[in-house]
Amino acid sequence: MRRSLLKKRLRNLTILVGRYYLDHYGISNSAKVIRALLGYAGEGLNVDELSRSYLSITMANLVVNDLVHAVTASLNDYVRYREFRVTYDEEDWGPVDVARTISVYPNGLYASLTYLPTNRSPEYVLLKEMAVRSLKLINKVRNNVVGIKPKLGEIGDKFNEPMAGELESRINALGDAIKRLRGLINRLPKPSIRYSGDELLSEVRKLLPYSPPWFIRAYNAYLLSIHLLKPILIAQRRLRISRRNLVLLGWRLYEIFVYTLLLSIFIENGYRIVSGNPRRILLIKGTEEVLVLFNSALDNSIISDVNGDTGIAERIRGRPDAAVSSNERVIVVECKFSSNPTYITAGRFKAMAYMHEYNANLGIVAFPDLAVGMAYDEEDKATEGLWGMMVKGGGIARISLRNGGVLYMVRVDPAEKDEPGENWEISKLRLTKVLKHVLNLQ
């Protein structure tokens, strides 16, 4: 894939579906964001301004929610931390301190030594420091986003208006969460010393191996907050080395692109979403139900057990990049964000494996284009031949199987034309044409 063309595809993918990245990959807390996004992008591209704002506010909400949970849990948990001190009471609460008791005994009191609850342990002091610093960073993120006026003309109101409305909703939710966090922070002890950023991280990391879960959760939230003011990048791959940014992966965005195209086709054909999460959505039109899945196993796998173990059988089931199940009709989709014929050949056979496992009526291999002249073996040369047929056939090649199934090779290219919105419509038209093979669509 040529560098200039790759950049164009990555840029268009972020504009079209970048905002869905966290939701569709089930990234629901700071720790998951760090594991999934933190890395070195090399010559990565900056995501567009509106998508960056949306992702930043989404991650800021995760940070604040994690901190609210951590501080609340710490306040409920602080009874486990105690310090040794003298108490004066009509009853003794431990060993009597005779010297102190002599002076108060005329008043009917005893001086005794006991352990009392305290929140002055190092974890609580460091927790407050992390929460306060995170809050300052989150406020900067929020103020930066509030000051941005979405550029609705870039790819059309159809794409930007829903995102702008959802962005406003998430900004408001963040404001409410910030107010709650401020109130909780005030209940934590004040630190007796000031830490630099490096000193704070050093002190926190010393305690991590022995810390309660809420302290670790706060640490992950603080770590993520540090990166939220940095650029968010998109790249083909991410390296886990010391120099780090938040990085979206192009092949993951491509899978989301194809999945959202499928969803939009059903919605535009009169189906409405009735339930589900971003990875498993149920749509209904009249009496017909359609289940659209993302990176998930279907329920009708032919795999029964592994050496009698059904649990292992469930874990080894295939998980198509996207799938559709409707009235015993099954469609499986394999996405390949590549021009390499070897990679696309592997996708062709993988799609047929999914079709066999789930008895699918229709299989789809979606990819942007193919680089001719890079074939490794005869199977790759056959794939090059299929690409030649696709070029002549409007971006589609149909492979009929003897068991009655059909496998389609479909060009889905986010950079086929210059405008992202135009590429969306072209790809949607091709996928609609293919889906009509087994579904009643307009």
XYZ file of C-alpha atoms in Angstrom:
442
model
C 0.000 0.000 0.000
C 1.603 3.281 -1.130
C 2.358 5.688 1.690
C 0.334 8.561 0.218
C -2.671 6.302 -0.370
C -2.365 4.809 3.111
C -2.394 8.299 4.645
C -5.524 9.168 2.691
C -7.264 5.994 3.837
C -6.287 6.522 7.463
C -7.403 10.148 7.386
C -10.778 9.276 5.865
C -11.337 6.410 8.308
C -10.894 8.712 11.296
C -13.339 11.215 9.820
C -15.947 8.553 9.048
C -15.767 6.258 12.088
C -12.965 7.395 14.410
C -15.439 8.358 17.134
C -16.644 4.737 17.430
C -13.209 3.270 18.238
C -13.578 2.990 22.011
C -17.206 1.854 22.029
C -16.880 -0.927 19.472
C -13.826 -2.453 21.086
C -15.410 -2.536 24.536
C -12.934 -0.066 26.061
C -14.808 0.925 29.212
C -12.180 2.105 31.706
C -8.792 3.809 31.895
C -6.821 0.575 32.240
C -8.321 -0.797 29.001
C -7.583 2.443 27.152
C -3.946 2.283 28.242
C -3.611 -1.349 27.145
C -5.382 -0.812 23.835
C -4.119 2.616 22.723
C -0.857 3.569 24.410
C 2.174 3.082 22.179
C 4.527 4.546 19.584
C 2.999 5.280 16.185
C 6.135 6.057 14.184
C 4.933 8.287 11.340
C 1.341 8.229 12.530
C -1.197 10.849 11.467
C -3.146 13.144 13.756
C -6.854 12.301 13.843
C -9.214 15.021 12.663
C -10.233 17.719 15.129
C -13.837 16.653 15.649
C -13.013 12.959 16.157
C -10.191 13.897 18.520
C -12.592 16.040 20.559
C -15.103 13.213 20.753
C -12.500 10.633 21.789
C -10.876 13.003 24.301
C -14.174 13.741 26.027
C -15.061 10.041 26.048
C -11.734 9.164 27.672
C -12.017 12.102 30.083
C -15.348 10.670 31.247
C -13.664 7.304 31.804
C -10.919 8.965 33.877
C -13.352 10.881 36.079
C -15.652 7.887 36.542
C -12.677 5.725 37.534
C -11.543 8.349 40.047
C -15.048 8.710 41.498
C -15.173 4.939 41.946
C -11.660 4.840 43.434
C -12.202 7.670 45.922
C -15.617 6.333 46.954
C -14.177 2.860 47.500
C -11.247 4.291 49.454
C -13.549 6.220 51.790
C -15.639 3.106 52.385
C -12.479 1.087 52.891
C -10.513 3.387 55.148
C -11.528 1.518 58.334
C -8.960 -1.130 57.443
C -6.184 1.413 57.961
C -5.530 2.175 61.660
C -3.019 4.049 63.737
C -1.911 3.528 67.339
C -3.053 6.357 69.631
C -4.194 7.234 73.176
C -7.931 7.470 73.890
C -9.690 8.921 76.910
C -13.001 7.309 77.836
C -15.011 5.942 80.753
C -14.066 2.493 79.458
C -10.639 1.233 78.517
C -10.120 0.320 74.843
C -6.823 -1.473 75.303
C -3.778 -1.443 77.586
C -4.170 1.293 80.239
C -1.555 4.053 80.231
C -1.131 4.493 84.006
C 0.765 7.775 83.874
C -1.904 9.469 81.729
C -4.767 7.843 83.651
C -3.612 9.383 86.974
C -4.308 12.892 85.711
C -7.786 12.127 84.350
C -8.983 9.454 86.769
C -10.700 12.011 89.092
C -13.025 12.715 86.158
C -13.869 9.025 85.804
C -11.764 8.545 82.669
C -9.149 6.023 81.616
C -6.248 6.633 79.251
C -5.804 3.548 77.096
C -3.839 2.637 73.981
C -5.696 1.358 70.934
C -5.819 1.350 67.135
C -8.288 3.783 65.579
C -9.369 4.205 61.965
C -7.343 6.680 59.913
C -7.078 7.837 56.341
C -3.608 9.296 56.752
C -1.863 6.295 55.191
C 0.374 6.958 52.143
C -2.218 5.523 49.745
C -4.780 8.159 50.721
C -2.346 11.046 50.460
C -1.161 9.907 47.025
C -4.739 9.200 45.933
C -5.703 12.805 46.589
C -2.647 14.083 44.756
C -3.451 11.935 41.704
C -7.117 12.943 41.758
C -6.363 16.669 42.050
C -3.836 16.613 39.219
C -6.103 14.513 37.003
C -8.943 16.948 37.596
C -6.809 19.891 36.457
C -5.892 18.053 33.255
C -9.488 16.985 32.613
C -10.685 20.573 32.981
C -8.160 21.626 30.333
C -9.440 18.892 28.006
C -13.036 19.968 28.580
C -12.267 23.651 28.014
C -10.369 22.866 24.809
C -13.268 20.851 23.428
C -15.935 23.357 24.466
C -14.002 26.006 22.535
C -14.103 24.009 19.309
C -16.916 24.683 16.872
C -17.418 21.514 14.795
C -16.742 22.060 11.112
C -19.966 20.610 9.792
C -19.199 21.297 6.152
C -16.150 19.056 5.859
C -17.942 15.807 5.005
C -21.559 16.851 5.248
C -24.096 17.396 8.005
C -25.177 13.767 7.694
C -21.961 12.642 9.399
C -21.135 15.559 11.674
C -24.454 16.682 13.137
C -25.129 13.440 15.091
C -21.559 13.464 16.393
C -21.775 17.116 17.418
C -24.986 16.404 19.354
C -23.514 13.367 21.079
C -20.356 15.353 21.861
C -22.427 18.016 23.606
C -24.171 15.332 25.665
C -20.854 13.822 26.754
C -19.463 17.251 27.663
C -22.459 17.820 29.946
C -22.054 14.379 31.526
C -18.389 15.153 32.157
C -19.304 18.403 33.897
C -21.647 16.569 36.272
C -19.021 13.917 37.022
C -16.388 16.587 37.727
C -18.641 18.224 40.327
C -19.121 14.905 42.070
C -15.403 14.155 42.049
C -14.559 17.558 43.550
C -16.822 16.856 46.507
C -15.209 13.480 47.113
C -11.666 14.843 46.840
C -12.353 17.297 49.664
C -12.858 14.347 52.014
C -9.333 13.049 51.465
C -6.364 14.164 53.631
C -4.152 16.995 52.436
C -0.624 15.985 51.418
C 2.107 17.193 53.751
C 4.667 17.543 50.938
C 4.572 18.584 47.291
C 5.588 16.133 44.592
C 6.858 16.779 41.104
C 5.207 14.745 38.363
C 8.029 12.205 38.256
C 8.203 11.999 42.059
C 4.477 11.325 42.312
C 4.624 8.494 39.780
C 7.681 7.057 41.525
C 5.984 7.060 44.942
C 2.779 5.585 43.537
C 4.597 2.786 41.714
C 6.418 1.801 44.906
C 3.049 1.045 46.521
C 1.335 -0.633 43.544
C 2.384 -4.244 44.357
C 0.758 -3.996 47.796
C -2.119 -1.625 47.077
C -5.889 -2.166 47.147
C -7.773 -2.262 43.811
C -9.048 1.310 44.174
C -5.488 2.662 44.339
C -4.517 0.806 41.148
C -7.654 2.077 39.415
C -6.804 5.659 40.393
C -3.246 5.205 39.109
C -4.508 4.052 35.692
C -6.891 7.011 35.545
C -4.094 9.443 36.404
C -1.787 7.853 33.831
C -4.428 8.224 31.121
C -5.169 11.839 32.080
C -1.510 12.724 31.483
C -1.856 11.671 27.825
C -5.188 13.337 27.056
C -3.653 16.680 26.096
C -1.247 15.002 23.669
C -2.149 14.333 20.010
C -4.206 11.233 19.229
C -2.651 9.430 16.281
C -3.698 6.794 13.768
C -1.221 4.316 12.292
C -0.964 0.875 10.728
C 0.761 -0.514 13.808
C 1.674 0.483 17.343
C 4.971 -0.272 19.087
C 5.128 -0.572 22.872
C 8.224 1.457 23.684
C 8.943 4.317 26.078
C 7.953 7.120 23.701
C 4.182 6.950 23.757
C 0.984 8.488 22.440
C -2.613 7.363 22.207
C -2.745 5.470 18.905
C -5.703 4.204 16.871
C -4.953 1.272 14.573
C -5.980 1.530 10.940
C -7.068 -2.100 10.549
C -9.321 -1.808 13.589
C -10.942 1.330 12.197
C -11.431 -0.455 8.884
C -13.370 -3.230 10.630
C -15.539 -0.599 12.331
C -16.029 1.116 8.955
C -17.407 -2.046 7.342
C -19.551 -2.855 10.388
C -21.138 0.610 10.509
C -21.808 0.418 6.776
C -23.796 -2.783 7.371
C -25.757 -1.159 10.185
C -26.531 1.922 8.098
C -27.852 -0.269 5.266
C -30.419 -1.890 7.554
C -31.412 1.398 9.190
C -31.925 3.058 5.794
C -34.105 0.076 4.796
C -36.546 0.744 7.626
C -35.053 -1.356 10.415
C -34.840 0.185 13.870
C -32.470 -0.654 16.699
C -34.313 -2.173 19.660
C -31.531 -3.507 21.878
C -27.902 -4.389 22.164
C -24.456 -2.973 22.761
C -22.067 -1.648 20.092
C -20.844 -5.195 19.348
C -24.219 -6.954 19.171
C -27.175 -4.964 17.834
C -30.717 -6.250 17.286
C -32.833 -4.495 14.652
C -36.509 -5.039 13.806
C -38.673 -4.242 10.795
C -42.237 -5.453 11.182
C -41.947 -9.096 12.233
C -38.420 -9.553 10.889
C -35.451 -9.457 13.253
C -31.839 -8.896 12.226
C -28.869 -9.385 14.543
C -25.673 -7.585 13.496
C -22.493 -8.611 15.306
C -18.987 -7.170 15.535
C -16.000 -9.408 16.335
C -18.343 -11.888 18.010
C -19.178 -15.574 17.683
C -22.634 -16.526 16.431
C -24.822 -19.005 18.297
C -24.972 -21.692 15.599
C -21.343 -22.852 15.471
C -20.873 -26.488 14.432
C -18.082 -26.854 17.020
C -19.430 -29.067 19.806
C -16.572 -29.825 22.194
C -12.808 -30.317 22.481
C -11.960 -33.668 24.070
C -15.369 -33.508 25.714
C -14.853 -29.959 27.061
C -17.604 -27.596 25.864
C -15.977 -24.595 27.542
C -12.904 -24.816 25.334
C -15.196 -25.302 22.337
C -16.832 -21.943 23.026
C -13.463 -20.208 23.254
C -12.183 -21.550 19.927
C -15.245 -20.573 17.908
C -14.588 -18.247 15.011
C -15.317 -14.563 15.513
C -15.977 -12.925 12.148
C -15.105 -9.242 11.890
C -18.809 -8.688 11.225
C -21.799 -10.994 10.870
C -25.536 -10.835 10.209
C -28.147 -13.339 11.356
C -31.753 -13.075 10.182
C -34.433 -15.778 10.022
C -31.921 -18.637 9.643
C -29.959 -16.675 7.044
C -26.370 -16.064 8.071
C -23.796 -13.680 6.591
C -20.145 -13.582 7.678
C -17.684 -10.803 6.816
C -13.880 -10.832 6.833
C -12.123 -7.451 6.575
C -8.589 -7.011 5.258
C -7.108 -3.514 5.415
C -4.333 -4.381 3.007
C -3.339 -4.499 -0.653
C -1.122 -7.558 -0.205
C -2.465 -10.501 -2.265
C -1.155 -13.053 0.266
C -3.070 -11.356 3.062
C -6.233 -11.112 0.970
C -5.905 -14.766 -0.074
C -5.766 -15.713 3.610
C -8.909 -13.654 4.142
C -10.671 -15.524 1.350
C -10.015 -18.904 2.958
C -10.799 -17.576 6.425
C -14.187 -16.354 5.203
C -14.935 -19.802 3.766
C -13.958 -21.381 7.091
C -16.444 -19.095 8.848
C -19.088 -20.014 6.285
C -18.533 -23.708 6.996
C -18.547 -23.287 10.788
C -21.753 -21.250 10.835
C -23.462 -22.756 7.768
C -23.586 -19.262 6.291
C -25.532 -18.495 3.147
C -23.245 -15.618 2.249
C -19.628 -14.695 2.883
C -17.953 -11.361 2.176
C -14.264 -10.477 1.967
C -13.923 -6.686 2.156
C -10.640 -5.008 1.206
C -9.615 -1.657 -0.344
C -7.584 -2.826 -3.364
C -4.889 -5.277 -4.466
C -1.267 -4.694 -5.486
C -0.707 -6.699 -8.666
C 2.702 -8.348 -9.114
C 3.268 -9.350 -5.491
C 1.871 -12.891 -5.669
C 3.746 -15.454 -3.575
C 2.154 -18.657 -4.917
C -0.578 -19.941 -7.215
C -3.313 -19.119 -4.721
C -2.137 -15.504 -4.643
C -2.110 -15.429 -8.437
C -5.705 -16.661 -8.372
C -6.567 -13.804 -6.021
C -4.936 -11.376 -8.470
C -7.209 -12.848 -11.117
C -10.227 -12.218 -8.914
C -9.122 -8.616 -8.504
C -8.985 -8.241 -12.278
C -12.587 -9.444 -12.440
C -13.542 -6.986 -9.691
C -12.047 -4.073 -11.611
C -14.189 -5.007 -14.611
C -17.236 -5.884 -12.499
C -17.737 -2.702 -10.515
C -15.682 -3.740 -7.498
C -17.390 -7.099 -6.900
C -16.504 -10.712 -7.743
C -18.922 -13.565 -6.982
C -17.700 -17.061 -6.081
C -20.490 -19.666 -6.101
C -19.986 -22.704 -3.862
C -21.358 -26.184 -4.598
C -23.154 -26.321 -1.253
C -25.316 -23.382 -2.318
C -23.356 -20.696 -0.502
C -21.897 -17.638 -2.182
C -18.671 -15.793 -1.361
C -18.271 -12.219 -2.561
C -15.012 -10.317 -2.889
C -15.968 -6.657 -2.409
C -13.926 -3.501 -2.758
C -14.555 -1.297 0.283
C -12.080 1.558 -0.037
C -12.260 4.653 2.215
C -10.002 6.476 -0.279
C -11.415 5.381 -3.646
C -12.500 8.984 -4.261
C -11.348 12.235 -2.680
C -14.353 12.945 -0.454
C -14.912 10.651 2.569
C -18.679 10.915 2.220
C -18.551 9.833 -1.420
C -16.492 6.762 -0.499
C -19.048 5.911 2.184
C -21.856 5.921 -0.381
C -19.908 3.916 -2.984
C -18.992 1.205 -0.472
C -22.511 1.102 0.936
C -23.964 0.656 -2.549
C -21.694 -2.337 -3.242
C -22.468 -4.000 0.082
C -26.206 -3.436 -0.424
C -26.004 -5.128 -3.815
C -24.278 -8.131 -2.238
C -26.654 -8.385 0.734
C -29.635 -8.505 -1.626
C -28.487 -12.012 -2.556
C -30.054 -13.325 0.661
C -31.982 -10.386 2.169
C -34.964 -8.349 1.019
C -33.434 -4.891 0.706
C -34.186 -1.892 -1.466
